[in-house]
Tab-separated table of C-alpha atoms in Angstrom:
chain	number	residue	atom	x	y	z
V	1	UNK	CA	92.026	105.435	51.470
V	2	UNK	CA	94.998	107.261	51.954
V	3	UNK	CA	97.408	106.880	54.587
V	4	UNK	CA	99.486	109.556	56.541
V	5	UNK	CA	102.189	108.814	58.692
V	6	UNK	CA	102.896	111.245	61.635
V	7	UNK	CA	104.741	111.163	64.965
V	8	UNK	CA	102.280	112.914	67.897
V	9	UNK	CA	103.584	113.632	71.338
V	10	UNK	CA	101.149	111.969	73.465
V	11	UNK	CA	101.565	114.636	76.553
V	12	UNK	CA	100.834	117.942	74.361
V	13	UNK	CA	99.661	116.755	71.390
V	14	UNK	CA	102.403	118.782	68.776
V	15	UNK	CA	103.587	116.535	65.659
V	16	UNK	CA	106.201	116.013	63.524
V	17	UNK	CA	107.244	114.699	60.751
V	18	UNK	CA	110.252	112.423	62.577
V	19	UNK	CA	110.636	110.945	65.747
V	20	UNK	CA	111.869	113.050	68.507
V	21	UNK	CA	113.262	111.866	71.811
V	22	UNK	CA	112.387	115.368	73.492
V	23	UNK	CA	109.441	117.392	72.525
V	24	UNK	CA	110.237	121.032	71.382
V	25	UNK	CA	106.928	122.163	73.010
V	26	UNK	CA	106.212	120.501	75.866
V	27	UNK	CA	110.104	120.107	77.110
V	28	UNK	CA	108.720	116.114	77.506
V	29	UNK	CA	111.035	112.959	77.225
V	30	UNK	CA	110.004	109.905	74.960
V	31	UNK	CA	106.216	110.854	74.131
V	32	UNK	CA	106.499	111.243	70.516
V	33	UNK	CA	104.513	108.359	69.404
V	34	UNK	CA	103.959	106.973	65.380
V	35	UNK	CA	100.477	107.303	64.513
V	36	UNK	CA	98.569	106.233	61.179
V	37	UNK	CA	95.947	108.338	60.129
V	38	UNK	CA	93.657	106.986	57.142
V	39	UNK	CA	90.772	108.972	55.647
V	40	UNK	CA	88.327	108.194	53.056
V	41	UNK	CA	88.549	110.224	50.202
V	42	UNK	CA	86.447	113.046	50.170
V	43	UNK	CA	85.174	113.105	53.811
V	44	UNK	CA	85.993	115.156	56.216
V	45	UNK	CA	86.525	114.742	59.597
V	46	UNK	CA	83.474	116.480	62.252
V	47	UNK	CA	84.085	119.467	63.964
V	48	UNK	CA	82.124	121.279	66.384
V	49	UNK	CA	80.546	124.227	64.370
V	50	UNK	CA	78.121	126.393	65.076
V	51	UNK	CA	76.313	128.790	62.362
V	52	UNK	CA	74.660	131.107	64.698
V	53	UNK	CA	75.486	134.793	62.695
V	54	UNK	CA	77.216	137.746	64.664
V	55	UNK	CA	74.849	139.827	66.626
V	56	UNK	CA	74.846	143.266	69.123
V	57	UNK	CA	76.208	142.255	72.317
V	58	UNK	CA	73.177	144.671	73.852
V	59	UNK	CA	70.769	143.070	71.619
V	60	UNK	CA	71.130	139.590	73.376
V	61	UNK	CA	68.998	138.628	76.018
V	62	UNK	CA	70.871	136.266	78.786
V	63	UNK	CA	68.724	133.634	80.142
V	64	UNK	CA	69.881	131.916	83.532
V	65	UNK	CA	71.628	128.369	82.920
V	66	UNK	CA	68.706	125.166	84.128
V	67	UNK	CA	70.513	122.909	85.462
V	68	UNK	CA	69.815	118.918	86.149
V	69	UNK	CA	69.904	118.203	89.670
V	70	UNK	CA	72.163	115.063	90.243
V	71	UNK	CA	69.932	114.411	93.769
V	72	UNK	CA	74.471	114.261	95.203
V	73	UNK	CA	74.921	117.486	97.320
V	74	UNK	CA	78.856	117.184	96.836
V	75	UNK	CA	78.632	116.409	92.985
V	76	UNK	CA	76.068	119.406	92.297
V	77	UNK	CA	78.341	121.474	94.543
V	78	UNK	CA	81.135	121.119	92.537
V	79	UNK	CA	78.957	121.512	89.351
V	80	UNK	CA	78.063	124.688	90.563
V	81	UNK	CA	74.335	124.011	91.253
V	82	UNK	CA	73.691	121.002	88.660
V	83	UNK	CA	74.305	119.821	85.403
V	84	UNK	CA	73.888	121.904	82.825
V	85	UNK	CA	72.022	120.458	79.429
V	86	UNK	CA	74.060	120.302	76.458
V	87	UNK	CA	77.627	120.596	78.935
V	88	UNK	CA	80.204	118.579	78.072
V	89	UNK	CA	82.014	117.453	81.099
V	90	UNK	CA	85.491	115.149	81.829
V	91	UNK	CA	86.053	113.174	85.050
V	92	UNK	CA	89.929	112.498	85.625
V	93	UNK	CA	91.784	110.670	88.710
V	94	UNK	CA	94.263	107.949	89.235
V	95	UNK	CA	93.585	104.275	88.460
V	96	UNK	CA	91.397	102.535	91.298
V	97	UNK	CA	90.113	105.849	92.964
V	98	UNK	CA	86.895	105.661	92.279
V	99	UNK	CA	85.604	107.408	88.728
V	100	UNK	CA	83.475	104.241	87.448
V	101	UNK	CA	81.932	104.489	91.017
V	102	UNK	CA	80.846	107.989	91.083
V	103	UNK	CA	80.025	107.937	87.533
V	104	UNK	CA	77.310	105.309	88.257
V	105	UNK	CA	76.571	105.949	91.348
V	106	UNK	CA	75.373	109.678	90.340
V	107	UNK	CA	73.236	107.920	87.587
V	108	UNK	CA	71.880	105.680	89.749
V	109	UNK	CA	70.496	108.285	92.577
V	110	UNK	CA	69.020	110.500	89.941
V	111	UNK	CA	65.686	108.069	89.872
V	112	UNK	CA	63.355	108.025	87.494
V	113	UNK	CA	65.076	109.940	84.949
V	114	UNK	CA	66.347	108.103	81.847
V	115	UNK	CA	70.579	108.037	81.797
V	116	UNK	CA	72.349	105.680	80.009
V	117	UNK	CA	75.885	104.235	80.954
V	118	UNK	CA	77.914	103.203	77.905
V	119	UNK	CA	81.441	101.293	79.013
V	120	UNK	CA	84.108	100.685	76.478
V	121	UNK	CA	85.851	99.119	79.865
V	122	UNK	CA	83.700	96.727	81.573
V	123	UNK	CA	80.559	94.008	80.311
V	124	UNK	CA	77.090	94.461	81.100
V	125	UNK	CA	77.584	91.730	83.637
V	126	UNK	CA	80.685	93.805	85.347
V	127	UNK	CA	78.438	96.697	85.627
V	128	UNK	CA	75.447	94.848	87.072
V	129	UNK	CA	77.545	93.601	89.829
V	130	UNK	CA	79.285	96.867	90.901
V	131	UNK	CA	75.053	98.098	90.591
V	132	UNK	CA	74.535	95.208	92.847
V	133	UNK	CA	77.340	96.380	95.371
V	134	UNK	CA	76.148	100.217	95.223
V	135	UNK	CA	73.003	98.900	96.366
V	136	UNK	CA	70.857	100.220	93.604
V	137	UNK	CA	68.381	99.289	91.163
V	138	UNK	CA	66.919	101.821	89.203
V	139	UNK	CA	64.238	101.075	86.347
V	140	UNK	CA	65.222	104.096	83.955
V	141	UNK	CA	69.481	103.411	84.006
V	142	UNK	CA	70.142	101.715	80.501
V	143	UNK	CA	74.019	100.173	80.589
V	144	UNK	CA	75.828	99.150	77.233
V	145	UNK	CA	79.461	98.176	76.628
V	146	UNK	CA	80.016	99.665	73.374
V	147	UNK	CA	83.509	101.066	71.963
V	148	UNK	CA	81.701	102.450	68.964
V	149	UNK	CA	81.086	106.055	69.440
V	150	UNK	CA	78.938	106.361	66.234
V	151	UNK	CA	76.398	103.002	67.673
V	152	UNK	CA	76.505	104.970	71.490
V	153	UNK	CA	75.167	108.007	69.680
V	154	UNK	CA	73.282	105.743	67.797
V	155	UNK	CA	71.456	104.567	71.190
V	156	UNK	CA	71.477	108.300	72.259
V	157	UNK	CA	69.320	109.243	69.402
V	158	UNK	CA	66.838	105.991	69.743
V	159	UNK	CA	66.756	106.542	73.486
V	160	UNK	CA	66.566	110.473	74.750
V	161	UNK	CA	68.401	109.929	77.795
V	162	UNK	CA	68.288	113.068	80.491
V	163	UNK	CA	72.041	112.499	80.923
V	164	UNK	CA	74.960	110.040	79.200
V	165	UNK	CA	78.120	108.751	80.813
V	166	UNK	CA	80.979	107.004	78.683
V	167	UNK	CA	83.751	105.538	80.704
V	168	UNK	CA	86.539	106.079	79.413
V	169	UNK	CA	87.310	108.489	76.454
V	170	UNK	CA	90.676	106.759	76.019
V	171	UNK	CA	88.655	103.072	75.030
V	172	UNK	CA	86.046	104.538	72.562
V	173	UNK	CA	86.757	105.184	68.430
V	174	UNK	CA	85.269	106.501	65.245
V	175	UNK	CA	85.074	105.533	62.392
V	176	UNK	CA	86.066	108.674	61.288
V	177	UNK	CA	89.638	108.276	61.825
V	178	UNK	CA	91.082	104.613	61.263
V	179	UNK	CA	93.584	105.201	63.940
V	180	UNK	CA	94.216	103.389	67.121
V	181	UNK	CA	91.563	103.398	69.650
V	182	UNK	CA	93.097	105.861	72.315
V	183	UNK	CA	95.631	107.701	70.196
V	184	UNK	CA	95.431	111.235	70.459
V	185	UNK	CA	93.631	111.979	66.700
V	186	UNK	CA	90.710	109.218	67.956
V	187	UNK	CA	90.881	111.307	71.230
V	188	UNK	CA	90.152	114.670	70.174
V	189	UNK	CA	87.883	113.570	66.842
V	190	UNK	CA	85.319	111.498	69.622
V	191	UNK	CA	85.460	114.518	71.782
V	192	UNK	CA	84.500	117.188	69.276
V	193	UNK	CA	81.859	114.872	67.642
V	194	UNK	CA	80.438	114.396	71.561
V	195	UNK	CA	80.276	118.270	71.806
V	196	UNK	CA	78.682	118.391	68.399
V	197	UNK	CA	76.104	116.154	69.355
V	198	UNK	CA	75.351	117.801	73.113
V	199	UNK	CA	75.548	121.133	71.959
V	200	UNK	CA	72.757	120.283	69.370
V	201	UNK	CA	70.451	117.901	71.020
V	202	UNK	CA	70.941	119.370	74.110
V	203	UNK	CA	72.489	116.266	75.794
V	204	UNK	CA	74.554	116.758	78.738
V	205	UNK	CA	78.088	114.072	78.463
V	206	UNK	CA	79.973	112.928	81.934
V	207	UNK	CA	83.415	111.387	80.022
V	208	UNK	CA	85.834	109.485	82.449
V	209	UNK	CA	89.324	110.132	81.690
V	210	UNK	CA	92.549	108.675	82.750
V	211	UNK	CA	95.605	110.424	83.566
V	212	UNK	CA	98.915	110.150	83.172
V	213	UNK	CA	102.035	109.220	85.686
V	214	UNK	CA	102.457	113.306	86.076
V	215	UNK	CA	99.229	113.274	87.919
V	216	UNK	CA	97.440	115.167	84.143
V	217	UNK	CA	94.745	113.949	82.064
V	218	UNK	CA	96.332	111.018	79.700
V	219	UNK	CA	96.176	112.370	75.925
V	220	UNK	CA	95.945	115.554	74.797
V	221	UNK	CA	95.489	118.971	76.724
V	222	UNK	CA	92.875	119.897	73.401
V	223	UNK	CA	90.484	117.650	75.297
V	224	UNK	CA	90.438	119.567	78.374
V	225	UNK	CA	89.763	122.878	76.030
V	226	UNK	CA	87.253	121.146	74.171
V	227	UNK	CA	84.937	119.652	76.990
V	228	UNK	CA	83.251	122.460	79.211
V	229	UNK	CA	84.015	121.221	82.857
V	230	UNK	CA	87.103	119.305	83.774
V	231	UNK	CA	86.478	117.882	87.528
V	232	UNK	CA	89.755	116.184	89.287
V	233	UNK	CA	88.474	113.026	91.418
V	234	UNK	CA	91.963	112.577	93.656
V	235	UNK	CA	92.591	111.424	97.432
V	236	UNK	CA	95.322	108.536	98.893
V	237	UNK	CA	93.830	105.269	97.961
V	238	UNK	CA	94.904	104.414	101.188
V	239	UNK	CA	92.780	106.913	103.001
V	240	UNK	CA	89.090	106.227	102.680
V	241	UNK	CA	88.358	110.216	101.837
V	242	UNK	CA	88.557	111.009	98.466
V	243	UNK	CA	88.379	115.069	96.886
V	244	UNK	CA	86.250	116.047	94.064
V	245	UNK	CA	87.636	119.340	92.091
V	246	UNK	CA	86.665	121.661	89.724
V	247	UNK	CA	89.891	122.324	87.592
V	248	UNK	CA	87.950	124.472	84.860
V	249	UNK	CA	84.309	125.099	84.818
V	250	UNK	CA	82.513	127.538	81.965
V	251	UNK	CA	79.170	127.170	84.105
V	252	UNK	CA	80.618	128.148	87.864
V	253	UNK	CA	82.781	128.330	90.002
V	254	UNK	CA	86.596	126.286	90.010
V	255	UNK	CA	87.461	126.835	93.702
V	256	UNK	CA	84.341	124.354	95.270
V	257	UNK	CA	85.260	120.882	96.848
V	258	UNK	CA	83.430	118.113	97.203
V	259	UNK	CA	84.327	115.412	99.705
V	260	UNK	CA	83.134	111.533	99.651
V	261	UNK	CA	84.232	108.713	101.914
V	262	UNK	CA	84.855	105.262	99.841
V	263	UNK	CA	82.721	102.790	101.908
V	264	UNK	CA	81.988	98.828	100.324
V	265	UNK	CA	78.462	99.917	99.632
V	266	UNK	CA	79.707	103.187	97.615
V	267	UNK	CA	81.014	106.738	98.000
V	268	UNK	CA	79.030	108.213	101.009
V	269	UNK	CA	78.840	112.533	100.889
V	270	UNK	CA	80.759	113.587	103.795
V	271	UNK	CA	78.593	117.513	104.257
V	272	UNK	CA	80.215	118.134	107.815
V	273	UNK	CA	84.125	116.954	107.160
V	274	UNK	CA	85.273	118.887	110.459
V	275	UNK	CA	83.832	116.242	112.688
V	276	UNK	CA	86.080	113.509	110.841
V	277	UNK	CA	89.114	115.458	109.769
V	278	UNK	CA	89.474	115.989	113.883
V	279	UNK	CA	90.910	113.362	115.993
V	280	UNK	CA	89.394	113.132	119.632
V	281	UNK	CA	92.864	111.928	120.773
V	282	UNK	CA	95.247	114.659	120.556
V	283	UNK	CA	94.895	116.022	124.355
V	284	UNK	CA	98.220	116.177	125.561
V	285	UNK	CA	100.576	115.594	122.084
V	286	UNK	CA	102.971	117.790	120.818
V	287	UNK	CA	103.233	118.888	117.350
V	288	UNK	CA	99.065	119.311	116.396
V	289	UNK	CA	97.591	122.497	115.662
V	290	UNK	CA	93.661	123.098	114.024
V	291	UNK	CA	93.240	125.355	110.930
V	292	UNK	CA	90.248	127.322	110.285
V	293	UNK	CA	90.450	125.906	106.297
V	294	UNK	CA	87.945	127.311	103.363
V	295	UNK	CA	88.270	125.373	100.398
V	296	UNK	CA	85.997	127.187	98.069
V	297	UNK	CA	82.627	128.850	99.687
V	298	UNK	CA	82.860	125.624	102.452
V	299	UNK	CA	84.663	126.760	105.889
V	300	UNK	CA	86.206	123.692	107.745
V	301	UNK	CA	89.038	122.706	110.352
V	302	UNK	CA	92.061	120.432	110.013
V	303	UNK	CA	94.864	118.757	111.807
V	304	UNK	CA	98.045	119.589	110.867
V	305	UNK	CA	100.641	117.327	112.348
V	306	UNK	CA	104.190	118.505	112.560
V	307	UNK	CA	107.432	116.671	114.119
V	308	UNK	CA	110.594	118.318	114.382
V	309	UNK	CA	113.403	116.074	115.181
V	310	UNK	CA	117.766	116.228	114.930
V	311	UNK	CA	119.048	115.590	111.475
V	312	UNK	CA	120.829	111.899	111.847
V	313	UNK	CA	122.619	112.346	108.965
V	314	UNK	CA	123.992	115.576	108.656
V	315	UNK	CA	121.747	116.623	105.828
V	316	UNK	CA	118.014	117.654	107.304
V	317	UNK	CA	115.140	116.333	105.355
V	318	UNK	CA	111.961	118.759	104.448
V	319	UNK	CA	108.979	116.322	103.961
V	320	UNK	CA	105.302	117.597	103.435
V	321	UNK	CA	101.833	115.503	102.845
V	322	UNK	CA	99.263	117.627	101.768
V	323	UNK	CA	101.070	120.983	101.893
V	324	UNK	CA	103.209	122.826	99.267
V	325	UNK	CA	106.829	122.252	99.942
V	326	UNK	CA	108.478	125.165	98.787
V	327	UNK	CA	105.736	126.990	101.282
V	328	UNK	CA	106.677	125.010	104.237
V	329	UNK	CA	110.399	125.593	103.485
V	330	UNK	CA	109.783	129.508	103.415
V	331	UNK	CA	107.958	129.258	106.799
V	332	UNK	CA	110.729	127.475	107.873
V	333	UNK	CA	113.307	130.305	107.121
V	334	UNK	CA	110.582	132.834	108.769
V	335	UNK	CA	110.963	130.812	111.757
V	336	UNK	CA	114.751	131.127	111.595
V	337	UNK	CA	114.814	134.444	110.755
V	338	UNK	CA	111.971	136.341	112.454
V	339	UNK	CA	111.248	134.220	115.620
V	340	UNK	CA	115.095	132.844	116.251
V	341	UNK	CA	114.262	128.941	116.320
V	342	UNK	CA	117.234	127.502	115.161
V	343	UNK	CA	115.863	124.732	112.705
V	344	UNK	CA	118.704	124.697	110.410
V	345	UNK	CA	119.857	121.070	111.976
V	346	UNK	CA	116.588	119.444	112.545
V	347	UNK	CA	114.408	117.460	110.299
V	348	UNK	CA	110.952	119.043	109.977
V	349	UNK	CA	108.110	116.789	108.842
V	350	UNK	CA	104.486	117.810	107.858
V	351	UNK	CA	101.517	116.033	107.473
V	352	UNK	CA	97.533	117.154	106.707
V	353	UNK	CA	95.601	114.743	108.459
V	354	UNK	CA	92.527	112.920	106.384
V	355	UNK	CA	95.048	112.524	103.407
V	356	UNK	CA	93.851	115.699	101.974
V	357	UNK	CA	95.624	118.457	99.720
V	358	UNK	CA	95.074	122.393	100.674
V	359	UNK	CA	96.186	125.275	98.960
V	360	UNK	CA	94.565	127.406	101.604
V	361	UNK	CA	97.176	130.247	102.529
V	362	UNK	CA	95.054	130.840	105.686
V	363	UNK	CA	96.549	128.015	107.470
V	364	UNK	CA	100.516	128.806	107.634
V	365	UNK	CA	99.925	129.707	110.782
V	366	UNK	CA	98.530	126.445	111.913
V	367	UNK	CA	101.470	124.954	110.242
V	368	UNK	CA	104.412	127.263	111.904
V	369	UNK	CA	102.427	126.100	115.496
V	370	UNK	CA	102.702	122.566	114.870
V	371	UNK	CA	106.172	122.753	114.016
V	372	UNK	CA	107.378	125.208	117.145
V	373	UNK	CA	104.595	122.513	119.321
V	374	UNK	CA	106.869	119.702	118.072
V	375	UNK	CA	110.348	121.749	118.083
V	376	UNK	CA	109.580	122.336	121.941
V	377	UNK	CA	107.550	119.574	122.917
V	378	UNK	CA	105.128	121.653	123.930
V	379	UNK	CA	101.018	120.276	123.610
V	380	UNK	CA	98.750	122.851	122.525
V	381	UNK	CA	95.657	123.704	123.767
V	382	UNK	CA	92.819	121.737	122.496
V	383	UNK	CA	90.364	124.311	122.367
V	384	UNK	CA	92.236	126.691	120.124
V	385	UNK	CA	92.244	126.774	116.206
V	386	UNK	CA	94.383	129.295	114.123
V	387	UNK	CA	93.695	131.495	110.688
V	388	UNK	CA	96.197	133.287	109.416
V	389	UNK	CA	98.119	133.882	106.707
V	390	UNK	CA	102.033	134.318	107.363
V	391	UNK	CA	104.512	136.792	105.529
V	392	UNK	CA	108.077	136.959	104.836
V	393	UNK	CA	108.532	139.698	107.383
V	394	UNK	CA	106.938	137.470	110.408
V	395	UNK	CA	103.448	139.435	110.064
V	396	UNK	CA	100.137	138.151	110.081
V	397	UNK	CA	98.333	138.869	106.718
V	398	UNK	CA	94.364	139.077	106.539
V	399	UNK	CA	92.449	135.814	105.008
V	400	UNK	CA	89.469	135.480	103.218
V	401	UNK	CA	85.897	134.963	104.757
V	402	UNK	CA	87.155	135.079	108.173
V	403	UNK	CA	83.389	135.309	109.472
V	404	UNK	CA	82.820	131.821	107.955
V	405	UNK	CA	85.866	130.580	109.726
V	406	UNK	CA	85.131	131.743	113.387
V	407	UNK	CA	81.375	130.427	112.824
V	408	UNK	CA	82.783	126.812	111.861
V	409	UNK	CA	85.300	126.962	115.032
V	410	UNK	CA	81.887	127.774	117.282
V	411	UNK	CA	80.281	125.488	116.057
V	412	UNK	CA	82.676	122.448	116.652
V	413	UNK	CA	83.415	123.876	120.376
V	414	UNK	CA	86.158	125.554	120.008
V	415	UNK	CA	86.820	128.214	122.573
V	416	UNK	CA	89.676	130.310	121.273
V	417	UNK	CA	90.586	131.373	117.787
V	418	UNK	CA	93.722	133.364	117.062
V	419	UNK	CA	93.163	135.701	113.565
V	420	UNK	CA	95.286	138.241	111.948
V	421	UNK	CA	94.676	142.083	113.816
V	422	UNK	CA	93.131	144.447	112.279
V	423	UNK	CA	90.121	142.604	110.172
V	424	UNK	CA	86.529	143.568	110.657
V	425	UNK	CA	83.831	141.254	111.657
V	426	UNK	CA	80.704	141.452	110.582
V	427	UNK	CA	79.123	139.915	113.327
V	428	UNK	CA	81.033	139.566	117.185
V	429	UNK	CA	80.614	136.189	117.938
V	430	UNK	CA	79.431	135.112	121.757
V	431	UNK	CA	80.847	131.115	122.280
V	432	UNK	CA	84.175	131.787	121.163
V	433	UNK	CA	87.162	134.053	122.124
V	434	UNK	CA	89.118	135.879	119.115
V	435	UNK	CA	92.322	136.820	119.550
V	436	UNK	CA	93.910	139.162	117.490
V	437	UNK	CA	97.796	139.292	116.458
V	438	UNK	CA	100.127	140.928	114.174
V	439	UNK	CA	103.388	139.094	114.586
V	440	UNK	CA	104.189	135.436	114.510
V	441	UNK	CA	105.967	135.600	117.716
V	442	UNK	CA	102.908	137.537	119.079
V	443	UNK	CA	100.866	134.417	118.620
V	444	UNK	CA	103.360	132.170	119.506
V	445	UNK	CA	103.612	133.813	122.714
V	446	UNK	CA	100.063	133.726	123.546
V	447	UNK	CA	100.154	129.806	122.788
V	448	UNK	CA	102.370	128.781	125.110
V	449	UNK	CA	101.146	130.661	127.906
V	450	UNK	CA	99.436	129.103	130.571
């Protein structure tokens, strides 16, 4: 055996030779961490390799991706169609959210194909019960709590499962590397041997992964590079929606959503979340405007909730849930600047109803007409919806699959839509009135009118 003694920063994973309080690379307080490392002599540690010699980039013949369907609309969604054999995939999000749950739950509805659940977290008895609660009981799901990576593989091997799930990376070892289970060498060493083994057996991996205070995957950022799909499973635990993200994907496409609603009996596929992200109570309020939202290829519509009030202590607070800060503090100074609302004084507080998180840019519209409904105390209609994208000049910029947008609005009964002038349609729709503007005060105007 021989022992080497290194200090690894647990957010990056750079070493050194001494402790550090701040790490050089990452700019990180207090993550260097001491770590052990013994070997046996003469062995070397597994790497994913592949022999395959150079060849012609005209001479090779591209064969569509198969893909495993996971019989979960959302999860295949976010997959990009299914689960690809031989992929290597990491499910991250917060403590309590919900990973174990989706993680079994997507074994469980994929019926009589063989899967196999290997915990390093919870007994076979744990895992029957939450089986119990999901309301499932399929003949071809094997479960094993195993820490051992080199017995699960093991089982693999004996087995032929269609698809494997270990929950979590952080709690299973090799023997490879006598360090501590979850340091950052056992990490990366059980996630390289894993992509080994799917990439030559043809074995498709779902890994749960914790992650850290920051809101990141816990251990290294190698891991995300190794793994081929990294999906984000985030929402308020509070709320009962939670968001299922595709933060890199080698197989499709990172901009899909999924959305689930935690329920006792499971997570339940929410495929229309317009009808539930829009309360039937807002007649007559100030401070609510819809968004036409797209989140990926899925168009849907949101509350945004905005109230404006007089600073009480001198200072005015900025407060967002759900929207970019820094954004809502540049609409703010558009407001100031291009429409003359004096907000300079008044606390300005903004909230996406449903607990969820858009990046959409199509919706600062929506968001500068909840804060002037608020700011005025003005209700909006409740049979308009906005889509537009706002610059620093006070114009209305074009946004992306507009068509989709106006369709969703129709569909939900919605009567008028203001857009951004000058955008072509493919088709005119005939249930719904578009109104076309160029200027934020254009579109305030035609708001308040009655």
């Amino acid at each position: 055996m021989k022992a080497t003694v290194e200090y690894v920063c647990q957010n990056c994973g750079a070493r050194a030779p001494k402790q550090l309080g701040r790490c050089p690379v990452c700019g990180e307080w207090g993550t260097y961490e001491e770590e052990v490392t013994e070997r046996v002599a003469g062995s070397k540690l597994i790497r994913s390799t592949f022999s395959n010699p150079p060849q012609r980039l005209h001479e090779v013949t591209a064969t569509a991706e198969t893909r495993l369907n996971m019989h979960n609309g959302e999860f295949n969604r976010v997959l990009g169609g299914g689960l690809v054999p031989g992929s290597l995939v990491l499910l991250g999000g917060e403590p309590g959210i919900g990973k174990s749950t989706l993680a079994l739950q997507v074994l469980m509805q994929m019926g009589s194909k063989k899967t196999l659940y290997a915990s390093g977290e919870e007994s076979v008895n744990q895992l029957k019960l939450r089986a119990e609660r999901l309301a499932g009981n399929p003949e071809n799901l094997y479960i094993v709590s195993e820490t051992s990576l080199e017995k699960i593989l093991s089982y693999v091997s004996e087995m032929k499962p269609e698809v494997v799930v270990i929950d979590s990376i952080q709690t299973i070892g090799t023997e490879s590397v006598e360090s501590t289970i979850g340091s950052l060498t056992q990490v990366r060493e059980c996630a390289a041997m894993l992509l080994k083994y799917a990439k030559e057996n043809n074995v498709p991996f779902l890994i749960v992964g914790h992650i850290t205070k920051e809101g990141s995957l816990a251990g290294p950022k190698v891991l995300e590079h190794i793994v081929d799909t990294v999906l984000q499973f985030e929402g308020d635990p509070q709320h009962m929606y939670r968001i299922l993200r595709a933060q890199k994907n080698r197989f499709g496409s990172t901009s899909e959503l999924g959305i689930f609603e935690m329920r006792n009996d499971g997570l339940r596929e929410v495929s229309n979340p317009s009808e539930l992200l829009l309360s039937n109570n807002q007649e007559g309020l100030s401070g609510i405007a819809i968004a036409a939202a797209v989140e990926g290829l899925r168009p849907f519509l949101i509350e945004v909730q905005a109230l404006v009030s007089s600073a009480a202590y001198g200072t005015p607070q900025r407060s967002s849930t759900g929207f970019d800060l820094r954004r809502l503090n540049m609409l703010l100074a558009v407001l100031e600047k291009r429409v003359g609302f004096k907000l300079l004084q008044k606390d300005v507080f903004l909230n996406i109803a449903g607990g969820l998180r858009v990046n959409d840019p199509a919706i600062d519209l929506a968001v500068m007409a909840a804060v002037l409904s608020s700011n005025t105390d003005i209700a909006l209609d409740n049979d308009i919806c906005l889509a537009g994208e706002v610059g620093l000049a006070g114009e209305i910029r074009p946004v992306s699959r507009l068509d989709q947008r106006i369709r969703e609005a129709e569909k939900l009964g919605f009567k008028k839509i203001i857009v951004p002038a000058g955008q072509q349609l493919a088709v005119q729709p005939q249930g719904i009135q578009i109104i076309p503007v160029r200027k934020v005060a254009e579109a305030f105007r035609t708001l308040i009118q009655k």
